[in-house]
Coordinates of C-alpha atoms in Angstrom, one line a residue:
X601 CA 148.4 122.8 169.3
X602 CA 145.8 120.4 168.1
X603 CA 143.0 119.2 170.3
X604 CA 145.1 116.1 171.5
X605 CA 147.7 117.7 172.9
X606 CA 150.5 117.3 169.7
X607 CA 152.3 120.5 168.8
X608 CA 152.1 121.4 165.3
X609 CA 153.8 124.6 163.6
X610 CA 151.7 126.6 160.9
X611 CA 152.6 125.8 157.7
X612 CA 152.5 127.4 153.6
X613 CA 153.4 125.1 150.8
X614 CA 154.1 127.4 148.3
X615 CA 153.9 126.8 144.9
X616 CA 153.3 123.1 143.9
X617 CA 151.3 121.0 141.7
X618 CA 148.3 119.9 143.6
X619 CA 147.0 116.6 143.1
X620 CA 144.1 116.4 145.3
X621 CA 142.8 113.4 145.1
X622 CA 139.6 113.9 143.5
X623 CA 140.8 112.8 140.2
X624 CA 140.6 116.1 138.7
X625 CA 144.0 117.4 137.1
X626 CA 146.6 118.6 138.9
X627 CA 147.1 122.3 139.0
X628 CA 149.9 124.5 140.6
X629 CA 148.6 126.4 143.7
X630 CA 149.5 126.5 147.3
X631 CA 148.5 124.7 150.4
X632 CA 147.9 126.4 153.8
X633 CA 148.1 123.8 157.4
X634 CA 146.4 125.5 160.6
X635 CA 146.4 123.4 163.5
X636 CA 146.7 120.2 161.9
X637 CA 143.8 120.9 159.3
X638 CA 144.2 122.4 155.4
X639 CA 143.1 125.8 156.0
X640 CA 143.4 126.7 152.1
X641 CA 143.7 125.5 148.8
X642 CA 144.8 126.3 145.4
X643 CA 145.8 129.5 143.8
X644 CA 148.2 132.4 145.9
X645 CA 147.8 132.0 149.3
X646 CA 148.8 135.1 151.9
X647 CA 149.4 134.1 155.4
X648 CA 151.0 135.8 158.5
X649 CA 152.8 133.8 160.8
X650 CA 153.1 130.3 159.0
X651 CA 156.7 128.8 158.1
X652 CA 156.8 128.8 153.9
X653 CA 158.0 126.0 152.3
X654 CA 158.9 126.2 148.7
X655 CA 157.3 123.4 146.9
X656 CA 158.0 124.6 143.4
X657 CA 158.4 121.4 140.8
X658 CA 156.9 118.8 142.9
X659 CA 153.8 118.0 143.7
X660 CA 151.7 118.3 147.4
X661 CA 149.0 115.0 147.7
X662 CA 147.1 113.6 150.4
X663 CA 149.4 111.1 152.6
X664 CA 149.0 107.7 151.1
X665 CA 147.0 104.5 152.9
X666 CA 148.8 101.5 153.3
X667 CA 145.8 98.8 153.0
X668 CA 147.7 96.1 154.4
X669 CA 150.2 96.2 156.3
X670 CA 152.4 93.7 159.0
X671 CA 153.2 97.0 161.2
X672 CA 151.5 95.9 164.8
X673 CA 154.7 96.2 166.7
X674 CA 156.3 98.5 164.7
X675 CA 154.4 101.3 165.1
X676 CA 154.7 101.1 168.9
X677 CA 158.5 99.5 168.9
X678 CA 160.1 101.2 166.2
X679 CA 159.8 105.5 166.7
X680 CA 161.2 106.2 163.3
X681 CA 159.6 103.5 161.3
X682 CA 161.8 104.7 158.2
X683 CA 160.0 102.1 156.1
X684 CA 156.4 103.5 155.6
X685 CA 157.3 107.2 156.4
X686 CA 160.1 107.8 153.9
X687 CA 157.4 106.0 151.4
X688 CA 154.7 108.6 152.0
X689 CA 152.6 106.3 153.8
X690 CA 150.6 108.6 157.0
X691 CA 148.3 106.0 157.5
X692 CA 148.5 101.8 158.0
X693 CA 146.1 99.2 158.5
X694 CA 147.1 96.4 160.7
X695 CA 146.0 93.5 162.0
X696 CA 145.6 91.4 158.7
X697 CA 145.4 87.7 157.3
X698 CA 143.5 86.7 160.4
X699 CA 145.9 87.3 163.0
X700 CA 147.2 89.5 165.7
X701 CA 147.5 90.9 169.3
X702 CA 143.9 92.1 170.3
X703 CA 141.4 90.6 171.2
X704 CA 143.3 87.5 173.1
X705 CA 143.6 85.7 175.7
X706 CA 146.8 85.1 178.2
X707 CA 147.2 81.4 176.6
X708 CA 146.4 82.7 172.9
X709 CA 148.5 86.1 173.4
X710 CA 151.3 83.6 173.8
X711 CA 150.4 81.2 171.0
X712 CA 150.1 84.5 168.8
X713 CA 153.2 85.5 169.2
X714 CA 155.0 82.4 168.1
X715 CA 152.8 81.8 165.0
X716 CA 153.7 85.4 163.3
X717 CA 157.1 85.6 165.0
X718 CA 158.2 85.7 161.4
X719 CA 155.7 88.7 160.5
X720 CA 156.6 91.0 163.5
X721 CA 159.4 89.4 165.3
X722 CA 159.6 90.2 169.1
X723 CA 161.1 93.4 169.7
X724 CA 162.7 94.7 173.3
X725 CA 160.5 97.3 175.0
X726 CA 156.9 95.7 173.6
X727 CA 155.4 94.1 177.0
X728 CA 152.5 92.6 175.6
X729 CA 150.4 93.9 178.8
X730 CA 147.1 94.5 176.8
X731 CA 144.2 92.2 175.8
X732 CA 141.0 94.0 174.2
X733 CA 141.4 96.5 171.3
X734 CA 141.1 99.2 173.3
X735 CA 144.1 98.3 175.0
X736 CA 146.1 97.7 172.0
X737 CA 145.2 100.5 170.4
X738 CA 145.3 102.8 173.7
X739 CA 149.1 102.0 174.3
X740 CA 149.6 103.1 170.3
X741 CA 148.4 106.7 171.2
X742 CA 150.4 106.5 174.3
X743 CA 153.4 105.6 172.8
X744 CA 152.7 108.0 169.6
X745 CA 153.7 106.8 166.5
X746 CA 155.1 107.8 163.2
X747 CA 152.3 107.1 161.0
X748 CA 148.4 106.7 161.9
X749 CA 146.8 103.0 162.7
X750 CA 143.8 101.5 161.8
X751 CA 143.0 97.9 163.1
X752 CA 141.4 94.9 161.7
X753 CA 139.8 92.5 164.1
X754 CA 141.6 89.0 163.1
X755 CA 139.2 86.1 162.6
X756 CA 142.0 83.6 163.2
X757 CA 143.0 84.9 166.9
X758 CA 139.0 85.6 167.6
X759 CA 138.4 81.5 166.7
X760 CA 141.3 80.6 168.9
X761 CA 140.2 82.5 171.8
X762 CA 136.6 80.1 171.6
X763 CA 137.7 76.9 169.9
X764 CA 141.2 76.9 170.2
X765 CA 143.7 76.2 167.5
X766 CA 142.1 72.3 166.1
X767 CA 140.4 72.1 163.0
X768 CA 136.2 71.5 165.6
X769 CA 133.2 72.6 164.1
X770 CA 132.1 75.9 166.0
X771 CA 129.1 75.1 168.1
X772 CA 126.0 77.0 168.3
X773 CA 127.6 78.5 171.8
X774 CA 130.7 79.1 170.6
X775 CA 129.6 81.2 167.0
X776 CA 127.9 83.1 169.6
X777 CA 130.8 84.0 171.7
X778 CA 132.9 84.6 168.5
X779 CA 130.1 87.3 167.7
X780 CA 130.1 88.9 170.6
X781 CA 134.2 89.8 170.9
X782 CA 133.4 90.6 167.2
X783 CA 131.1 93.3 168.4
X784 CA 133.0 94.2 171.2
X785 CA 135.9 94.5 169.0
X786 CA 134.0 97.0 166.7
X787 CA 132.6 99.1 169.7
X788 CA 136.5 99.7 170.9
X789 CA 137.2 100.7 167.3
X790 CA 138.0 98.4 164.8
X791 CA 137.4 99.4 161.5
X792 CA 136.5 95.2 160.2
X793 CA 137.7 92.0 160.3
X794 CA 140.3 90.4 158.6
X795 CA 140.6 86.5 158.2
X796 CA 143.7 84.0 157.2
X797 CA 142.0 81.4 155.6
X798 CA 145.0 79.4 154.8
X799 CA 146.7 80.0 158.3
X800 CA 145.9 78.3 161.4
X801 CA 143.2 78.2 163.3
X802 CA 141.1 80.4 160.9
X803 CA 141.3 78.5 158.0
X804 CA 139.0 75.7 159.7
X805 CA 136.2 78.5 159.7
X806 CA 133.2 77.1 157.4
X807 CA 131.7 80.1 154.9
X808 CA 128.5 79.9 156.9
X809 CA 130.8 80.4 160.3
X810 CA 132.5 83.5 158.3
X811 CA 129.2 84.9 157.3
X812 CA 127.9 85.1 160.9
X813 CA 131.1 87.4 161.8
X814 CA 130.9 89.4 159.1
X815 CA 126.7 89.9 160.1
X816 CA 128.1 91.7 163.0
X817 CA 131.5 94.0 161.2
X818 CA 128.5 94.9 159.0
X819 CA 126.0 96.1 161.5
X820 CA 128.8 98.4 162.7
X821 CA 129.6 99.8 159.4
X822 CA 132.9 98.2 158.8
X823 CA 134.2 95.9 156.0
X824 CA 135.8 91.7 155.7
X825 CA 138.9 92.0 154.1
X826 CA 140.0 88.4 153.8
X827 CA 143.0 86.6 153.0
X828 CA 141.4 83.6 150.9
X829 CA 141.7 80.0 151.2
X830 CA 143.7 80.2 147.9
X831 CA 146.0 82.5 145.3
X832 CA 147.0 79.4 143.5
X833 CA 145.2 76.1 142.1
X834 CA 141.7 77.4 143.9
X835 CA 142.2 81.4 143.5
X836 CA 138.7 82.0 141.3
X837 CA 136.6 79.8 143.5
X838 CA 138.5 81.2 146.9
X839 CA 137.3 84.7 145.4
X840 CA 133.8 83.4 144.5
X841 CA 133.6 82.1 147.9
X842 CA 134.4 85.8 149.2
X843 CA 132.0 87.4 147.4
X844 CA 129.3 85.2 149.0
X845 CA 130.3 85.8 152.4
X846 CA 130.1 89.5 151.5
X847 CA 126.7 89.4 149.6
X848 CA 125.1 87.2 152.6
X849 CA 126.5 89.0 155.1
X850 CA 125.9 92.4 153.2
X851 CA 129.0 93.4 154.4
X852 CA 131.4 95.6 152.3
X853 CA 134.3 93.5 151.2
X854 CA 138.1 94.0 150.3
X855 CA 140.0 91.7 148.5
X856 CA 143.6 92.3 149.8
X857 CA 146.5 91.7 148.1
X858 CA 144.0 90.6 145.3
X859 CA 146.6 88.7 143.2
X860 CA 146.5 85.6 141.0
X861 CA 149.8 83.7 141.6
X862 CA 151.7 80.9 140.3
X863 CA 151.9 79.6 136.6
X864 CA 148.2 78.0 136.9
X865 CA 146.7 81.6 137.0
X866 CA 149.3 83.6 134.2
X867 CA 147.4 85.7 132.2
X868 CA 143.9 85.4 133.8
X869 CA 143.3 88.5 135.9
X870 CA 140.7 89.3 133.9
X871 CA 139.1 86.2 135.1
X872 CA 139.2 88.2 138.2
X873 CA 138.3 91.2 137.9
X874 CA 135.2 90.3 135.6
X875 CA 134.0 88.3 138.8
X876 CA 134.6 91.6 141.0
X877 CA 132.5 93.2 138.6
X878 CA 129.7 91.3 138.3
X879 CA 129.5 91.2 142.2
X880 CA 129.6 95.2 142.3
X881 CA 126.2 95.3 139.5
X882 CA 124.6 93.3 141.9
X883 CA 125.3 95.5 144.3
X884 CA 128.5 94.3 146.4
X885 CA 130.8 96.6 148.0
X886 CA 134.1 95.6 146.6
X887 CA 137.4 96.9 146.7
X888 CA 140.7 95.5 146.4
X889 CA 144.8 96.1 147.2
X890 CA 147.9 95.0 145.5
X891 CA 151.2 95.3 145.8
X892 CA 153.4 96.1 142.7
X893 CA 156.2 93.8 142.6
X894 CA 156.1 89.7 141.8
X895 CA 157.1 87.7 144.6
X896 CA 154.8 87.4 147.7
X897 CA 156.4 86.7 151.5
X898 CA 155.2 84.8 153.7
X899 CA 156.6 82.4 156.8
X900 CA 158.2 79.1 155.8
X901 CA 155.4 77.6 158.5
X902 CA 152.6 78.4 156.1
X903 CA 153.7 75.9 153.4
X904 CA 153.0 73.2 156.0
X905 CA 149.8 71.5 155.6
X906 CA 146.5 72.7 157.7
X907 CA 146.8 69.1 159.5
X908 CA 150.3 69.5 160.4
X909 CA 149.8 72.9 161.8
X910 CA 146.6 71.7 164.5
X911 CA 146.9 72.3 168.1
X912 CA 149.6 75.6 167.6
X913 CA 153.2 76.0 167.5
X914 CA 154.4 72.8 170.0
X915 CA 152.5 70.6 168.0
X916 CA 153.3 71.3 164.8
X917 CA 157.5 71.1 166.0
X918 CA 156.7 67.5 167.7
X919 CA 155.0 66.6 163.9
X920 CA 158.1 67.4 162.4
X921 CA 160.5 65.6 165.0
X922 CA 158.9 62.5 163.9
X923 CA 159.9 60.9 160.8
X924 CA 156.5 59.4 160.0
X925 CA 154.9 62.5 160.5
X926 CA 157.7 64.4 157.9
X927 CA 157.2 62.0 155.2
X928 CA 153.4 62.0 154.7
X929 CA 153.7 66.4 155.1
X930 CA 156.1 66.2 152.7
X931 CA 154.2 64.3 150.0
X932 CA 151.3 66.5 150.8
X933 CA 153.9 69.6 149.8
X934 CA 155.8 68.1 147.2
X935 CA 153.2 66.6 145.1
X936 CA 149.8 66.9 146.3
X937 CA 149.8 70.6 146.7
X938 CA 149.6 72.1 150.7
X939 CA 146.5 73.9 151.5
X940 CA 149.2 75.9 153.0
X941 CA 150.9 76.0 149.3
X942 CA 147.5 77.4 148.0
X943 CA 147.0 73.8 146.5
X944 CA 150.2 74.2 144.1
X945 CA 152.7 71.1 144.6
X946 CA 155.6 73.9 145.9
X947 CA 159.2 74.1 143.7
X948 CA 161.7 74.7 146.0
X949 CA 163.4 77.0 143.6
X950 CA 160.6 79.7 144.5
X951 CA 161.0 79.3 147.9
X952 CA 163.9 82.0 148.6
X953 CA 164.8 82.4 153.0
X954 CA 164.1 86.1 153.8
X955 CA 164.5 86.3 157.5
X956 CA 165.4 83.9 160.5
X957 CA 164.5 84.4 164.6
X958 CA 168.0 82.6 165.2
X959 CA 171.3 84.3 164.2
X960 CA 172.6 81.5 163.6
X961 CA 171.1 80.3 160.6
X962 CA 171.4 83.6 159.0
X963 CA 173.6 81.8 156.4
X964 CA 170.6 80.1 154.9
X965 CA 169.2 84.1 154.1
X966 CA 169.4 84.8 150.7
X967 CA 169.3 81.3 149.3
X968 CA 166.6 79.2 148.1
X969 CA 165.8 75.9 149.7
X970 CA 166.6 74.6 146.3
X971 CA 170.1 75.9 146.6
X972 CA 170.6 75.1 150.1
X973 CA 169.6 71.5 149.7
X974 CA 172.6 71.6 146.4
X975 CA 174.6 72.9 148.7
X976 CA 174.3 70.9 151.4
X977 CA 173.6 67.3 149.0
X978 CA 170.3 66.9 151.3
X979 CA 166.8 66.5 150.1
X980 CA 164.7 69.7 149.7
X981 CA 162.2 68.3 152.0
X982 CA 164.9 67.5 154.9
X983 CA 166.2 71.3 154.5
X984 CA 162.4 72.8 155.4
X985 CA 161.8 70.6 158.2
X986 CA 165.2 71.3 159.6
X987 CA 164.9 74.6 159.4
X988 CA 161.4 74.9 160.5
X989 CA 162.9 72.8 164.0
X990 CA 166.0 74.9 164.3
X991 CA 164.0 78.6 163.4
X992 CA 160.9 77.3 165.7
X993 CA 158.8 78.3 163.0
X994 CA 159.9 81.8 163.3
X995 CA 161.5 81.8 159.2
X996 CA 160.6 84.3 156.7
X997 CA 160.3 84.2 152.7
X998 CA 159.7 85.5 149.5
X999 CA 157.9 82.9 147.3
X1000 CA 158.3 84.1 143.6
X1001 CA 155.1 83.3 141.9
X1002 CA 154.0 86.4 140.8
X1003 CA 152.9 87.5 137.1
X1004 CA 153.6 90.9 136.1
X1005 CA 150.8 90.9 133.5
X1006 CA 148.4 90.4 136.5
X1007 CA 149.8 92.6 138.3
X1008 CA 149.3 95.8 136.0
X1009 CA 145.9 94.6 134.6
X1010 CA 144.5 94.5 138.4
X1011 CA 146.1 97.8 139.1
X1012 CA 144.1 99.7 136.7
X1013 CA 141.0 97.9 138.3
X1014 CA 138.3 101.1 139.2
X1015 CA 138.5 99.5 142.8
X1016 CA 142.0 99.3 143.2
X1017 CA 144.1 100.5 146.3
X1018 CA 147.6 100.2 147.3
X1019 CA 148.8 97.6 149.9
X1020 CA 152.2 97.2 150.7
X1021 CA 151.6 93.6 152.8
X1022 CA 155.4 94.5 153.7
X1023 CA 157.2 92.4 156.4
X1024 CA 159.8 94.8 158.2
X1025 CA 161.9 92.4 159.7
X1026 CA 164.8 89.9 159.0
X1027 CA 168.3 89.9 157.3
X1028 CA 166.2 90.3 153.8
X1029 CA 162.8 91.1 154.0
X1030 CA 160.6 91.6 150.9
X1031 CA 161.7 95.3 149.4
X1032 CA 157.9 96.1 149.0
X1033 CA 157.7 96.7 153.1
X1034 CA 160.2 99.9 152.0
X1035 CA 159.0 100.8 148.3
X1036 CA 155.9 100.1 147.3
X1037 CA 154.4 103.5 147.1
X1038 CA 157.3 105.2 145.3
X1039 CA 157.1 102.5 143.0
X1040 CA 153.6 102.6 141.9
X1041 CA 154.6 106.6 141.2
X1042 CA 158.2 106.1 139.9
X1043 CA 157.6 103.2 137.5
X1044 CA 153.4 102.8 136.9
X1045 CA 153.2 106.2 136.5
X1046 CA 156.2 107.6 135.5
X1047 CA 157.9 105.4 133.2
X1048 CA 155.3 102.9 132.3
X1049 CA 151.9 105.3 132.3
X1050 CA 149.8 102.4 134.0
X1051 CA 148.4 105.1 135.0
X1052 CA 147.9 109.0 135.3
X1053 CA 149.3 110.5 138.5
X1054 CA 145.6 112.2 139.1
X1055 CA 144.3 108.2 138.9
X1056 CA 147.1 107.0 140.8
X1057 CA 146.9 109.4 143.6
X1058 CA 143.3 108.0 143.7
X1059 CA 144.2 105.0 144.4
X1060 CA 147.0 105.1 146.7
X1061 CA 145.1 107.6 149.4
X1062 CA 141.6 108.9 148.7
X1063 CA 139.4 105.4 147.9
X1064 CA 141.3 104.1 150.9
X1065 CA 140.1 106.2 152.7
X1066 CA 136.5 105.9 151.3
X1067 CA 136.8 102.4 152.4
X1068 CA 137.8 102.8 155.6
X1069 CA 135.2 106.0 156.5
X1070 CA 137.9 108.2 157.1
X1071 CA 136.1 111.5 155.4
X1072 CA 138.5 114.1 156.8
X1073 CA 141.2 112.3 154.8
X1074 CA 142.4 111.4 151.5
X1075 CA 142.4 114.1 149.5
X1076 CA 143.8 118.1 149.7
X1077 CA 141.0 119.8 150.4
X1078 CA 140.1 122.9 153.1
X1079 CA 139.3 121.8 156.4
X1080 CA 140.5 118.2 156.4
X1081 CA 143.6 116.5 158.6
X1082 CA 146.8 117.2 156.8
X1083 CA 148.1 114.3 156.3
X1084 CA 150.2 115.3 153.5
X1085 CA 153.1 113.7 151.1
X1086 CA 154.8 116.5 149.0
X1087 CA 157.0 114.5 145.9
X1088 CA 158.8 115.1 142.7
X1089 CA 157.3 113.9 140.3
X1090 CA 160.2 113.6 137.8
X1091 CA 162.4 111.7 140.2
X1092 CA 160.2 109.9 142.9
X1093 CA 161.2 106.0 142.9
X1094 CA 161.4 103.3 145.0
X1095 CA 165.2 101.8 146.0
X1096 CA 164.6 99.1 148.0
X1097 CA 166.0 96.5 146.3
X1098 CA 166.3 92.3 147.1
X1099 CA 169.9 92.8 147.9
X1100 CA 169.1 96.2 149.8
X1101 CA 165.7 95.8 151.2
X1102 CA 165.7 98.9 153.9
X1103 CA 167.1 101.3 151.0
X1104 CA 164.4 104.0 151.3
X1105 CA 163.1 106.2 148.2
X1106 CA 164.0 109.1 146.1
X1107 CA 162.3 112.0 145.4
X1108 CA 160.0 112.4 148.5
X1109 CA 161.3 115.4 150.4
X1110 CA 158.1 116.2 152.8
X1111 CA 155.3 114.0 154.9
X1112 CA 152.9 115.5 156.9
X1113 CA 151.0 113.7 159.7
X1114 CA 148.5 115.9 161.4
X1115 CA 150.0 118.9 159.8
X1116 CA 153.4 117.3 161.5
X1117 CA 156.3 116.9 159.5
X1118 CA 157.7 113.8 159.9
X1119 CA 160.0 113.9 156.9
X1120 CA 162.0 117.5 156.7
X1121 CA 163.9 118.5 153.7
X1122 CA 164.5 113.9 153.1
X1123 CA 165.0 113.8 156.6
X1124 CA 163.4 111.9 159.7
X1125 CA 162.4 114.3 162.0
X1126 CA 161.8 112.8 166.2
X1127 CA 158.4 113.5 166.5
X1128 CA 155.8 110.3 166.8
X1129 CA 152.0 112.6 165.7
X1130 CA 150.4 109.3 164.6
X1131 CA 148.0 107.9 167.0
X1132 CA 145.4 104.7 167.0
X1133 CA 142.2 105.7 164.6
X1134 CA 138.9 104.9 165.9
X1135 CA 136.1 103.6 163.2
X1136 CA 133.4 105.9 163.8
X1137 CA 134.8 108.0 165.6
X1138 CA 135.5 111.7 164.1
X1139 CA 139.3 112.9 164.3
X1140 CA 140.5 115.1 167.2
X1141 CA 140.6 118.5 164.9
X1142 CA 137.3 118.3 164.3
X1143 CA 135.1 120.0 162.5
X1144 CA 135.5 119.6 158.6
X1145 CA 134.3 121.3 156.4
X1146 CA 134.7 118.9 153.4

């Protein structure tokens, strides 16, 4: 029994092909769990009393990190959370693009949970009781969970618990306040702060207002990970400007899903990463996340226009009720380029409906907006507004505006980690929520040789955990947590697909939380060993030795 009270059988992996997350090469030995924690590494390994598990032809690697992911109510709602634990994935970090549960108030808990309705839904059995972090993160751990948690303070929901959800200034009182729940936030263990800077309310947050947050996250050790004021028209100077929050604020930084999107940035990641670069020689602390697939997913609501967002969800559904109101927003989209949009004038034929909060529409799932307004011999404008009424801002969608060029040239980036940003629910949710880590092994590795599985393995678990100061994990090594994904490496692949978006992966027969399995011989098992990590705080199976 570990110190916290789960139950964990003694376990031998016999026989497999260690990659250990050090980089080194793989090399067939076996693995010994003790009460949660490796107990032995490499070579033959003679135990008494331990259940043997014959890991012959695949390999045994340190549970992957999912840098960004849209889990907050899944990990307490959903008990088998099929879609990150049949991936591999043992730990997640919430609480992204700038907005989420904790810390809020009783007004801005509400407001909250209609903005990312179409990130997280509103699932029976969540009852929204907590406040602080410590709350939230204190009903994970009593719930239990599939998979470990780590939680991002969100810069959005901070601003809208001080200056509410309009595009005012922060005053001198109010930065001070924001600070404060900041650090407060941090104490209760947060691991940063995340921002949305083209979401609602905390896009209206000036560089200098961004740096005095990130002041405190860095006092306490932790790291900015922002979602940037744009992928599209703006991207370089959106990174520039993240760099220099992060150099003034000598905070770490983490560029999450780091991509460069639409047709205006083809070709030019190196644009990128030479600007990651030079911020690292002068002495930045950068690291990044991507996601391997093209399209991104989003909410039909973020296309809108900051201007037509201010005051929360009630005002922005009066805005589009009035006609005068619709037609200025949709010149803004349609040919100026939406902040929202990332400053790209949108094509509707991107624009594909993923998921809907009403039933009722679930016809327009699967379609573009394009094809819907053919369909239907309506503008494309009048089918977005429509929707956006009839969904109450609750739609989900893939955007397709990816470039796979980008995508492998950032991948091989030495600072590179694997986030999934996957949204679990709707009809048709973005297959990356159920395959991205079996994909980055199946296809980068496998097929293409992006990279070597030793490199990938880095990437996917131990420099995540480097970034987020979790020492007793991330790699397969005596006397740290064993948090464990055992794999075939000659079949492992992802399945998810956009026509079957829950369709889990091949190839990964074993995952280990805590020395827990959670996936038996490719199946779920009923136990919940993941709990709420603390930043700074050292795991309950302490000591390591490693």
């Amino acid at each position: 029994m570990n110190d916290d009270g789960r139950t964990t059988g003694d376990l031998l992996l016999r026989g497999g092909l260690i990659v250990d997350g050090s980089g080194a090469a793989p090399a067939t030995g076996d693995v010994l769990v003790r009460a949660g924690r490796i107990a032995g590494v490499g070579g033959r390994i003679d135990a008494d009393g331990v259940r043997v598990i014959d890991a012959d032809g695949l390999a045994v690697a340190p549970g992957f990190i999912d840098m960004h992911a849209h889990s907050d109510l899944a990990v307490l709602a959903d008990g088998a959370h099929l879609a990150k634990v049949t991936q591999g994935v043992t730990t997640e970090v919430v609480g992204q693009d700038g907005i989420s549960y904790a810390p809020v108030t009783d007004s801005t808990m509400a407001t909250v949970r209609e903005q990312i309705a179409g990130w997280n839904g509103t699932p029976d059995g969540v009852d929204f009781a907590w406040r602080s972090v410590a709350e939230y993160l204190a009903e994970i751990d009593r719930r239990g969970s599939a998979t470990n948690v780590a939680y991002l303070l969100p810069q959005g929901a901070i601003r809208m618990n001080v200056v509410g959800t309009g595009d005012e200034r922060a005053s001198a009182a109010d930065l001070a306040e924001m600070r404060a729940q900041v650090d407060q936030g941090m104490r209760e263990g947060a691991f940063g702060l995340s921002s949305g800077l083209t979401y609602v309310p905390g896009m209206f947050a000036s560089t200098d207002e961004l740096v005095a947050l990130c002041e405190v996250v860095a006092r306490h050790g932790g790291y900015y990970s922002p979602h940037q004021r744009s992928y599209g028209a703006g991207a370089l100077a959106a990174y520039a400007e993240m760099v220099e929050v992060a150099e003034r604020a000598r905070c770490a930084l983490h560029l999450t899903h780091a991509t460069m999107n639409f047709p205006e940035n083809r070709g030019r990641a190196g644009e990128l990463l030479a600007l990651v670069d030079r911020a690292i020689d002068a002495g930045v602390d950068v690291t990044l996340d991507t996601y391997p697939y093209l399209p991104g997913s989003t909410t039909l609501s973020a296309l809108l226009p900051s201007r037509a967002a201010v005051g929360g969800p009630e005002a922005t559904l009066a805005r589009l009720r009035d006609a005068d109101q619709r037609a200025w927003i949709a010149h803004e989209v349609e040919v100026i380029g939406s902040d929202g949009c990332h400053g790209v004038p949108v094509d509707w034929d991107t624009i594909e409906i993923a998921g809907v909060r009403d039933a009722a529409l679930g016809d327009r799932v699967g379609r573009t907006v394009a094809r819907i307004a053919l369909d239907e011999a309506r503008p494309p404008a009048e089918v977005f507004f429509d929707l956006l009424l009839a969904d109450r801002l609750g739609t989900s969608i893939l955007q397709h505006v990816g470039d796979e060029g980008n995508v492998r040239e950032i991948m091989r980036h030495r600072r590179h980690t694997g986030g999934s940003d996957g949204i679990l629910i709707g009809a048709k949710p973005h297959p990356r929520g159920s395959g991205t880590f079996p994909r980055y092994l199946g296809r980068y590795v496998r097929e293409e040789g992006v990279l070597s599985l030793a490199d990938m393995i880095v990437h996917l678990a131990a420099r995540p955990a480097a970034r987020l100061g979790l020492h007793d994990r991330g790699r397969v090594a005596e006397g740290l947590v064993a948090d464990l994904v055992v794999f075939d490496p000659a079949t492992v692949i992802d399945r998810a697909t956009p026509d079957d978006p829950r369709r889990t992966a091949d190839g990964i027969p074993w995952v280990l939380v805590g020395g827990t399995p959670v996936i038996e011989d490719g199946a779920r098992t009923d136990v919940r060993p993941g709990r709420a990590l603390r930043h700074g705080a050292r795991a309950a199976v302490v000591p390591t030795t490693a």
